[in-house]
Coordinates of C-alpha atoms in Angstrom, one line a residue:
M1 CA -50.2 58.0 -210.0
A2 CA -48.2 55.7 -212.2
A3 CA -44.5 56.6 -212.7
A4 CA -43.6 57.9 -216.1
V5 CA -41.5 55.6 -218.2
P6 CA -38.6 57.2 -220.2
A7 CA -39.1 57.1 -224.0
D8 CA -35.7 55.3 -224.3
A9 CA -36.4 52.9 -221.4
L10 CA -35.7 49.7 -223.5
G11 CA -32.1 48.7 -223.0
R12 CA -31.6 51.2 -220.1
R13 CA -29.8 50.3 -216.9
V14 CA -31.9 50.5 -213.7
C15 CA -31.5 49.7 -210.1
C16 CA -34.1 48.6 -207.5
G17 CA -32.7 48.9 -204.1
T18 CA -29.2 47.3 -204.2
D19 CA -30.0 45.2 -207.3
Y20 CA -28.9 46.3 -210.8
G21 CA -30.4 45.1 -214.1
T22 CA -31.2 46.0 -217.8
V23 CA -34.7 46.8 -219.1
R24 CA -35.5 44.2 -221.8
Y25 CA -39.3 44.8 -222.1
V26 CA -41.7 47.7 -221.7
G27 CA -45.5 47.1 -222.0
S28 CA -48.4 45.1 -220.8
V29 CA -48.5 41.6 -219.4
S30 CA -51.4 39.2 -220.0
R31 CA -54.2 39.2 -217.3
T32 CA -52.7 42.2 -215.5
A33 CA -53.4 45.9 -215.7
G34 CA -50.9 48.7 -216.5
I35 CA -47.4 48.9 -217.8
W36 CA -44.6 46.6 -216.6
L37 CA -40.8 46.6 -217.1
G38 CA -39.2 43.3 -217.9
V39 CA -35.8 43.3 -216.3
E40 CA -32.8 41.0 -216.7
W41 CA -30.9 41.2 -213.4
D42 CA -27.2 41.2 -213.1
D43 CA -27.6 38.7 -210.2
P44 CA -29.8 35.9 -211.5
Q45 CA -30.9 35.1 -207.9
R46 CA -32.9 38.3 -208.0
G47 CA -34.9 37.0 -210.9
K48 CA -37.8 34.5 -211.2
H49 CA -38.0 33.4 -214.8
D50 CA -36.4 33.6 -218.3
G51 CA -38.7 36.4 -219.5
S52 CA -41.7 34.3 -220.2
Y53 CA -45.0 34.4 -218.3
E54 CA -47.9 32.0 -218.7
G55 CA -46.5 30.6 -221.9
T56 CA -45.7 33.9 -223.6
Q57 CA -42.0 35.0 -224.1
Y58 CA -41.8 38.7 -223.4
F59 CA -38.0 39.0 -223.4
K60 CA -35.0 36.8 -223.3
C61 CA -32.4 36.2 -220.5
R62 CA -29.0 34.6 -220.5
H63 CA -29.9 32.8 -217.3
P64 CA -33.1 30.7 -217.0
K65 CA -34.1 32.5 -213.8
G66 CA -32.5 35.8 -214.5
G67 CA -35.6 37.9 -215.2
S68 CA -38.7 39.4 -213.6
F69 CA -41.3 42.0 -214.1
I70 CA -41.4 45.2 -211.9
R71 CA -43.6 48.3 -212.0
P72 CA -42.0 51.4 -213.3
N73 CA -42.2 53.2 -210.0
K74 CA -39.9 50.5 -208.5
A75 CA -37.1 51.2 -211.0
N76 CA -34.5 53.9 -210.6
F77 CA -33.5 55.2 -214.0
G78 CA -30.8 57.4 -212.5
V79 CA -29.8 61.0 -212.5
D80 CA -27.5 63.2 -214.6
F81 CA -23.8 63.5 -213.8
L82 CA -23.9 67.0 -212.3
T83 CA -26.8 66.2 -210.0
A84 CA -24.8 63.2 -208.7
V85 CA -21.8 65.3 -208.1
K86 CA -23.8 67.9 -206.2
D87 CA -25.5 65.2 -204.1
R88 CA -22.2 63.5 -203.3
Y89 CA -20.4 66.7 -202.4
G90 CA -23.3 68.3 -200.6
L91 CA -23.9 71.2 -203.0
N92 CA -27.5 70.7 -204.0
D93 CA -30.4 72.9 -202.8
K94 CA -31.3 70.5 -200.0
Q95 CA -28.0 70.5 -198.1
D96 CA -26.2 73.4 -196.5
V97 CA -22.6 74.2 -197.0
Q98 CA -20.9 74.7 -193.7
C99 CA -17.7 76.7 -193.0
G100 CA -14.9 74.5 -192.0
T101 CA -11.8 75.4 -190.0
G102 CA -8.9 77.4 -191.6
N103 CA -9.0 77.0 -195.4
T104 CA -11.4 74.1 -195.5
V105 CA -15.1 73.8 -196.6
V106 CA -17.4 70.9 -195.6
F107 CA -19.4 69.7 -198.5
G108 CA -22.1 67.5 -196.9
T109 CA -19.9 64.9 -195.1
K110 CA -16.8 65.6 -197.2
T111 CA -14.1 68.2 -196.2
V112 CA -12.2 69.8 -199.1
E113 CA -9.4 72.2 -198.6
F114 CA -9.2 75.4 -200.6
V115 CA -7.2 78.6 -200.4
G116 CA -8.4 82.2 -199.9
M117 CA -12.1 81.7 -199.4
D118 CA -14.1 84.6 -197.9
S119 CA -17.7 83.7 -198.1
V120 CA -20.2 80.8 -198.3
A121 CA -21.2 81.9 -201.8
E122 CA -17.6 81.5 -202.9
Q123 CA -17.3 78.1 -201.2
Q124 CA -20.2 76.9 -203.2
R125 CA -18.5 78.1 -206.4
Q126 CA -15.5 75.9 -205.4
L127 CA -17.2 73.0 -207.1
N128 CA -15.4 74.4 -210.1
K129 CA -12.1 73.7 -208.4
L130 CA -12.5 70.0 -207.7
V131 CA -9.9 68.0 -209.6
D132 CA -10.7 64.4 -208.3
I133 CA -14.4 63.5 -208.3
S134 CA -15.9 60.1 -207.3
V135 CA -19.6 59.4 -207.9
R136 CA -19.4 55.7 -207.5
E137 CA -22.8 54.1 -206.9
C138 CA -24.6 57.4 -207.4
A139 CA -27.0 56.1 -210.1
V140 CA -25.5 58.3 -212.9
S141 CA -27.3 57.5 -216.1
H142 CA -26.8 60.4 -218.5
A143 CA -24.7 63.6 -219.0
G144 CA -27.4 66.2 -218.4
Q145 CA -27.8 69.5 -220.2
E146 CA -25.3 70.3 -222.9
E147 CA -22.1 72.1 -221.7
E148 CA -23.4 72.2 -218.1
I149 CA -20.6 70.0 -216.8
S150 CA -17.9 72.1 -218.6
R151 CA -19.3 75.3 -217.1
T152 CA -19.5 73.9 -213.6
C153 CA -16.5 71.5 -213.2
A154 CA -13.9 72.9 -215.6
T155 CA -10.8 71.6 -213.7
M156 CA -11.7 67.9 -213.3
R157 CA -8.9 65.5 -214.2
H158 CA -9.9 62.3 -212.4
I159 CA -13.4 60.8 -212.5
N160 CA -14.7 57.6 -210.8
L161 CA -18.0 56.6 -212.5
S162 CA -17.9 53.0 -211.5
K163 CA -21.1 51.0 -210.7
N164 CA -23.6 53.5 -212.0
L165 CA -26.5 53.2 -214.5
I166 CA -24.6 54.1 -217.7
S167 CA -26.1 52.2 -220.6
S168 CA -23.9 53.2 -223.5
W169 CA -20.4 54.3 -224.4
E170 CA -22.0 57.4 -226.0
T171 CA -23.0 58.6 -222.5
V172 CA -19.4 58.3 -221.4
I173 CA -18.3 60.3 -224.4
A174 CA -21.0 63.0 -223.6
I175 CA -19.6 63.4 -220.1
A176 CA -15.9 63.2 -221.0
S177 CA -16.2 65.6 -223.9
Q178 CA -17.0 68.4 -221.4
V179 CA -13.9 67.7 -219.3
Q180 CA -11.0 69.2 -221.2
N181 CA -8.1 67.8 -219.2
L182 CA -9.5 64.4 -218.2
E183 CA -6.6 62.1 -217.4
T184 CA -8.1 59.2 -215.3
L185 CA -11.5 57.6 -215.9
N186 CA -13.1 54.6 -214.1
V187 CA -16.3 53.4 -215.6
S188 CA -16.1 49.8 -214.4
E189 CA -19.2 47.8 -213.4
N190 CA -21.4 49.6 -215.9
K191 CA -22.8 47.0 -218.3
M192 CA -23.1 49.1 -221.5
R193 CA -23.3 49.0 -225.3
F194 CA -20.1 49.9 -227.1
L195 CA -19.3 51.1 -230.6
S196 CA -20.0 48.4 -233.2
T197 CA -18.6 50.1 -236.3
S198 CA -15.7 52.4 -236.9
T199 CA -17.2 55.9 -236.8
F200 CA -16.0 59.4 -236.3
T201 CA -14.3 59.6 -232.9
S202 CA -14.5 62.6 -230.8
S203 CA -11.6 64.3 -229.0
A204 CA -13.2 63.6 -225.6
F205 CA -10.3 61.4 -224.5
S206 CA -7.4 63.3 -226.1
N207 CA -5.6 63.6 -222.7
L208 CA -6.8 60.4 -221.1
K209 CA -3.9 58.3 -219.7
I210 CA -5.7 55.8 -217.4
L211 CA -9.0 54.0 -218.2
A212 CA -10.7 51.2 -216.2
L213 CA -13.4 49.2 -218.0
N214 CA -13.6 46.2 -215.7
Q215 CA -16.9 44.3 -215.7
T216 CA -18.4 46.2 -218.6
E217 CA -19.0 43.3 -221.0
I218 CA -16.7 44.9 -223.6
T219 CA -15.2 42.7 -226.3
W220 CA -11.7 43.0 -227.6
T221 CA -13.1 44.1 -231.0
E222 CA -15.0 46.9 -229.3
V223 CA -11.8 47.9 -227.4
L224 CA -10.0 48.4 -230.7
L225 CA -12.8 50.4 -232.2
C226 CA -13.1 52.7 -229.1
A227 CA -9.2 52.9 -228.8
Q228 CA -9.1 55.1 -231.9
G229 CA -10.2 57.9 -229.6
W230 CA -7.5 57.1 -226.9
P231 CA -4.4 58.6 -228.5
V232 CA -2.2 58.9 -225.4
L233 CA -3.6 56.1 -223.2
E234 CA -1.0 54.5 -220.9
E235 CA -3.0 52.1 -218.6
L236 CA -6.0 50.0 -219.6
Y237 CA -7.9 47.8 -217.1
L238 CA -10.2 45.2 -218.7
S239 CA -10.7 42.5 -216.1
S240 CA -13.8 40.2 -216.0
N241 CA -15.2 41.0 -219.4
N242 CA -15.5 37.5 -221.0
I243 CA -12.8 38.5 -223.5
T244 CA -11.7 35.2 -225.2
V245 CA -10.1 36.2 -228.5
L246 CA -7.7 39.0 -229.2
E247 CA -6.9 40.8 -232.4
R248 CA -3.8 42.7 -233.5
P249 CA -4.1 46.4 -232.5
D250 CA -3.1 48.2 -235.7
N251 CA -2.4 51.9 -235.2
V252 CA -4.1 51.9 -231.8
L253 CA -2.9 51.4 -228.2
Q254 CA 0.6 52.2 -229.3
T255 CA 1.2 54.3 -226.2
L256 CA 0.0 51.7 -223.8
K257 CA 2.3 50.8 -220.8
L258 CA -0.1 48.6 -218.7
L259 CA -2.7 46.2 -219.8
D260 CA -4.9 44.2 -217.4
L261 CA -6.7 41.2 -218.9
S262 CA -7.2 39.2 -215.7
D263 CA -10.3 37.1 -215.1
N264 CA -11.0 36.8 -218.9
E265 CA -11.0 33.2 -220.2
L266 CA -8.6 33.5 -223.1
L267 CA -8.8 30.8 -225.8
D268 CA -5.1 29.9 -225.5
G269 CA -1.7 31.3 -224.8
N270 CA -1.2 31.9 -228.5
Q271 CA -3.7 34.8 -228.2
L272 CA -0.8 36.8 -226.6
H273 CA 1.1 36.8 -229.9
L274 CA -1.5 39.1 -231.3
I275 CA -0.7 41.9 -228.8
A276 CA 3.1 41.1 -228.7
Q277 CA 4.1 44.1 -230.8
L278 CA 2.7 46.8 -228.6
P279 CA 5.9 48.8 -228.5
R280 CA 5.7 50.5 -225.0
L281 CA 3.9 47.8 -223.0
E282 CA 5.8 47.4 -219.7
Q283 CA 3.2 45.6 -217.5
L284 CA 0.9 42.7 -218.6
I285 CA -1.6 41.3 -216.0
L286 CA -2.9 37.8 -217.1
R287 CA -4.1 36.5 -213.7
N288 CA -6.8 33.8 -214.0
T289 CA -7.0 33.9 -217.8
G290 CA -7.0 30.1 -218.2
I291 CA -3.7 30.0 -220.2
S292 CA -1.9 26.7 -220.0
S293 CA 1.3 27.5 -221.9
I294 CA 3.5 30.3 -223.1
H295 CA 5.7 30.1 -226.3
F296 CA 7.7 32.6 -228.3
P297 CA 8.4 30.6 -231.6
D298 CA 10.5 33.4 -233.2
A299 CA 13.5 32.7 -230.8
G300 CA 15.6 29.6 -230.2
F301 CA 17.4 28.3 -227.1
G302 CA 19.2 31.0 -225.3
C303 CA 18.0 33.8 -227.7
K304 CA 15.7 36.7 -227.1
T305 CA 12.3 37.2 -228.7
K306 CA 11.2 40.3 -230.6
M307 CA 7.8 40.0 -229.0
F308 CA 6.9 42.3 -226.0
P309 CA 10.1 44.3 -226.4
S310 CA 9.4 46.6 -223.4
L311 CA 7.7 44.2 -221.1
K312 CA 9.2 44.5 -217.6
R313 CA 6.4 43.1 -215.3
L314 CA 4.3 40.0 -216.0
A315 CA 1.6 38.4 -213.8
I316 CA 0.5 34.9 -214.8
N317 CA -0.7 33.7 -211.4
D318 CA -3.8 31.6 -211.0
N319 CA -3.5 29.9 -214.4
K320 CA -3.2 26.3 -215.8
I321 CA 0.5 26.4 -216.6
A322 CA 1.7 22.8 -215.9
Q323 CA 5.1 22.6 -217.8
W324 CA 8.4 24.1 -216.9
S325 CA 8.9 24.8 -220.6
S326 CA 6.7 27.9 -220.3
I327 CA 9.0 29.2 -217.6
N328 CA 12.0 28.6 -219.8
E329 CA 10.2 30.6 -222.5
L330 CA 10.0 33.7 -220.2
D331 CA 13.8 34.0 -220.3
K332 CA 13.4 35.0 -224.0
L333 CA 11.7 38.2 -223.0
P334 CA 14.4 40.9 -223.3
S335 CA 13.2 43.3 -220.6
L336 CA 11.5 41.1 -218.1
R337 CA 12.3 42.0 -214.5
A338 CA 9.4 41.0 -212.3
L339 CA 7.2 37.9 -212.4
Q340 CA 4.1 36.7 -210.5
C341 CA 3.4 33.0 -211.1
N342 CA 1.8 31.6 -207.9
N343 CA -1.0 29.0 -208.1
N344 CA 0.0 27.2 -211.3
P345 CA 0.2 23.4 -211.6
F346 CA 3.9 23.4 -212.4
M347 CA 4.6 24.7 -208.9
G348 CA 3.3 21.4 -207.5
T349 CA 6.2 19.5 -209.1
E350 CA 8.5 20.5 -206.3
K351 CA 7.7 19.8 -202.7
N352 CA 10.3 22.1 -201.3
P353 CA 9.2 25.8 -201.9
E354 CA 12.8 27.0 -201.6
T355 CA 13.9 24.6 -204.4
L356 CA 11.0 25.8 -206.5
I357 CA 12.0 29.5 -206.2
Q358 CA 15.6 28.6 -206.9
L359 CA 14.6 26.8 -210.1
I360 CA 12.6 29.8 -211.4
I361 CA 15.4 32.2 -210.6
A362 CA 18.0 30.1 -212.3
K363 CA 15.8 29.7 -215.4
I364 CA 15.1 33.4 -215.9
S365 CA 18.3 35.3 -216.1
Q366 CA 17.2 39.0 -215.7
L367 CA 14.5 38.5 -213.1
E368 CA 14.8 40.9 -210.1
V369 CA 11.5 40.4 -208.4
L370 CA 9.6 37.0 -208.0
N371 CA 6.1 36.9 -206.5
N372 CA 6.6 40.4 -205.0
C373 CA 9.9 39.4 -203.3
E374 CA 13.2 41.0 -204.4
I375 CA 15.9 38.6 -205.6
L376 CA 19.2 39.4 -203.9
P377 CA 22.5 38.9 -205.8
A378 CA 23.6 36.2 -203.3
E379 CA 20.2 34.4 -203.8
R380 CA 20.6 34.5 -207.6
R381 CA 24.2 33.2 -207.4
G382 CA 23.1 30.4 -205.0
A383 CA 20.2 29.4 -207.3
E384 CA 22.3 29.3 -210.4
L385 CA 25.2 27.3 -208.8
D386 CA 22.7 24.8 -207.4
Y387 CA 20.9 24.4 -210.7
R388 CA 24.3 23.9 -212.4
K389 CA 25.1 21.1 -209.9
I390 CA 21.7 19.4 -209.7
F391 CA 21.4 18.9 -213.5
G392 CA 25.1 18.3 -214.1
K393 CA 24.7 14.5 -214.4
D394 CA 21.8 15.0 -216.9
W395 CA 24.1 17.3 -218.8
L396 CA 26.9 14.8 -219.0
E397 CA 24.5 11.9 -220.0
A398 CA 23.1 14.2 -222.7
G399 CA 26.5 14.8 -224.4
G400 CA 27.8 17.6 -222.2
H401 CA 31.6 17.7 -221.7
W402 CA 34.2 19.7 -219.8
N403 CA 36.2 20.0 -223.1
P404 CA 34.5 22.7 -225.1
E405 CA 35.3 20.8 -228.4
K406 CA 33.5 17.7 -227.1
N407 CA 30.6 19.6 -225.4
K408 CA 27.5 18.8 -227.5
P409 CA 24.5 18.4 -225.3
S410 CA 21.4 17.0 -227.0
E411 CA 18.5 19.1 -228.3
E412 CA 16.2 17.5 -225.7
F413 CA 18.5 18.6 -222.8
L414 CA 18.8 22.2 -224.2
A415 CA 15.0 22.3 -224.6
A416 CA 14.6 21.4 -220.9
H417 CA 17.5 23.5 -219.7
P418 CA 18.1 26.3 -222.2
R419 CA 20.1 28.4 -219.7
Y420 CA 22.5 25.6 -218.8
P421 CA 25.2 26.5 -221.4
A422 CA 25.1 30.2 -220.1
L423 CA 25.6 29.0 -216.5
C424 CA 28.6 26.9 -217.5
L425 CA 30.1 30.0 -219.2
K426 CA 29.4 32.1 -216.1
Y427 CA 30.7 29.7 -213.4
G428 CA 32.6 27.1 -215.4
A429 CA 31.5 23.6 -216.3
P430 CA 30.6 21.5 -213.1
E431 CA 33.4 19.3 -211.8
E432 CA 32.8 15.7 -211.2
G433 CA 32.9 16.1 -207.5
E434 CA 30.1 18.7 -207.7
L435 CA 27.7 16.5 -209.6
K436 CA 25.4 15.6 -206.7
G437 CA 22.2 15.2 -208.7
R438 CA 19.0 15.0 -206.7
Q439 CA 20.2 13.1 -203.7
P440 CA 17.9 12.0 -200.9
L441 CA 17.9 14.5 -198.1
T442 CA 19.7 12.4 -195.4
L443 CA 21.5 14.1 -192.6
K444 CA 24.8 12.9 -194.1
N445 CA 24.1 14.6 -197.3
Q446 CA 23.2 17.8 -195.5
L447 CA 26.3 18.1 -193.3
L448 CA 29.0 20.6 -194.4
T449 CA 32.7 20.2 -193.3
L450 CA 33.8 23.8 -192.9
T451 CA 37.1 25.5 -191.8
I452 CA 36.5 28.4 -189.5
K453 CA 39.2 31.2 -189.2
C454 CA 39.5 34.5 -187.3
P455 CA 41.6 36.8 -189.4
E456 CA 41.7 39.4 -186.6
K457 CA 43.2 36.8 -184.2
P458 CA 46.1 35.1 -186.0
E459 CA 47.1 33.2 -182.9
Q460 CA 43.7 31.4 -183.0
K461 CA 44.2 28.1 -184.9
P462 CA 41.6 27.3 -187.6
V463 CA 38.8 25.0 -186.4
E464 CA 37.1 22.4 -188.5
K465 CA 33.3 21.9 -187.9
K466 CA 30.6 19.8 -189.4
L467 CA 27.4 21.9 -189.7
P468 CA 24.0 21.1 -191.2
E469 CA 23.5 23.1 -194.4
S470 CA 20.0 24.1 -193.1
M471 CA 21.6 25.9 -190.1
T472 CA 20.7 29.6 -190.1
I473 CA 23.5 32.2 -189.9
Q474 CA 22.0 33.4 -186.6
K475 CA 22.6 29.9 -185.1
V476 CA 26.1 29.7 -186.6
K477 CA 26.9 33.0 -184.9
G478 CA 25.6 31.6 -181.5
L479 CA 27.8 28.6 -182.0
L480 CA 30.9 30.7 -182.8
Y481 CA 30.1 32.9 -179.7
R482 CA 30.5 29.9 -177.5
L483 CA 33.5 28.7 -179.4
F484 CA 35.5 31.9 -179.4
K485 CA 33.9 33.6 -176.4
I486 CA 32.8 36.7 -178.3
P487 CA 29.3 38.4 -178.5
G488 CA 27.4 36.8 -181.3
S489 CA 25.5 40.0 -182.2
E490 CA 28.7 41.7 -183.1
L491 CA 30.0 39.0 -185.4
K492 CA 30.4 39.5 -189.2
L493 CA 30.7 36.4 -191.2
S494 CA 31.8 35.7 -194.8
Y495 CA 33.3 32.7 -196.6
E496 CA 35.9 31.9 -199.2
S497 CA 35.8 29.1 -201.7
S498 CA 38.4 27.7 -204.0
K499 CA 36.0 28.3 -206.9
L500 CA 35.9 32.0 -206.1
E501 CA 39.6 32.8 -205.8
G502 CA 40.2 36.2 -204.2
K503 CA 36.5 36.8 -203.5
E504 CA 34.7 36.8 -200.2
V505 CA 30.9 36.3 -200.0
E506 CA 29.2 38.0 -197.0
L507 CA 26.8 35.9 -194.9
D508 CA 24.7 39.0 -194.2
N509 CA 21.2 37.7 -193.5
D510 CA 20.8 36.1 -190.1
L511 CA 17.6 34.3 -191.1
K512 CA 19.0 32.5 -194.1
P513 CA 20.4 28.9 -193.9
L514 CA 24.0 28.1 -195.0
Q515 CA 22.7 26.4 -198.2
F516 CA 21.2 29.8 -199.3
Y517 CA 24.7 31.0 -199.9
S518 CA 25.8 27.8 -201.7
I519 CA 28.5 27.0 -199.2
E520 CA 30.1 23.6 -199.8
S521 CA 32.3 21.3 -197.8
G522 CA 35.9 22.5 -197.8
D523 CA 35.0 26.2 -197.9
C524 CA 36.4 28.5 -195.2
V525 CA 34.2 30.7 -193.0
L526 CA 35.9 33.9 -191.9
V527 CA 34.9 35.4 -188.5
R528 CA 35.3 39.1 -187.7
W529 CA 33.9 41.4 -185.0

């Protein structure tokens, strides 16, 4: 007997084995008997043609080989939400509920812990106590009977509906409207139709804080229309949706703290200006969005932008940023503390990865975490001192001067090094002996002449040693052990510099080289144990 085709089959999502697709045609096909479904497959390799057969175009596909015809009995149109929940948690008529040990109940293959259960009948009713429900890949396609979900699963707060057969946003509303305290919802990997006009929005998402819409084919215009129903949303995940153009979110998304736009090919970096006034946005994920530059035109050199006022964490890795000027611009963000920027062309401009990291740290004053690594105070100090020295000659040639009245570096220099004046205020203008520029890395240039003292042994005369600046603290300790006949593991090292009068800097990381701490020839290393 032929399988019944749902009256609303056209446009519905279906699966056939492990393949997912959308029904684009229902009807007969020439020179064949019976009803066929024309399906546009998510994976074009599953298809055979573009929707045409023997010269007749029955439906259209985005991919020339993305479509095929299947019989209705081969298509799974899915089940209602509650049926999927019961199947997933072993509470349908076909599966028995087994008593677990102590205060647990085994739902099919899943063990859930409850308190004060006395009978199997009560255990079955515990479906009403589930707070976190996942029905990923359970072929959910519709909400089911009205109010049935609210009667059965009243306490749900977190729902994973990803990779199902949901065809429209209205279905999501129909499910969510029955879950009074819904806080987290994942409907990713459901290719569905969204609102196209501003209509009355339900209160289905009045408590929703986290929403994932990855791989749903939603556009930014549709996001803004739907967002009228997300009054307290804090995290929104929109990766892999072919979003290319943004619009200003007026009176929506004002509570948003995290926005993920990764794997969307944005038109250009200026699109970011359209979302720059979100008042509470703390984390912005722009991985693999194709942006090649970042610019905040409202702020000049050394000033802070009014854009992204709360942004603390920014991810721009896997993009096309080729110029250091975009990194300079990030110093304008008033709240930025963490940055991910790996796999951008500008990172290929420095062969030494340590130098690269130092440049980024020196250019962004408030950064505390770079590419998931914490920036220690000594690391920041070393990076800023090195930056000040390396570009000192450029500063002088561009009009910089030790005398503040004569210090007038050019606009070109300030554009390339907007933090340089601030570093001169922080550490003083570089002295002529410091201006090393970018010297070739010969051994002579890398050797440091250091005085070594033992404050705890005044009778021990200071020793002068030439050490490579690449030598690790651990190896220095080994050398001093042999020199002073004391156990290396117990040594505590620090150094004094004429530029830091009255201050000692601890050499507290055995794995770091001397150059990490910006030690220079003429400095004094202090040895204690």
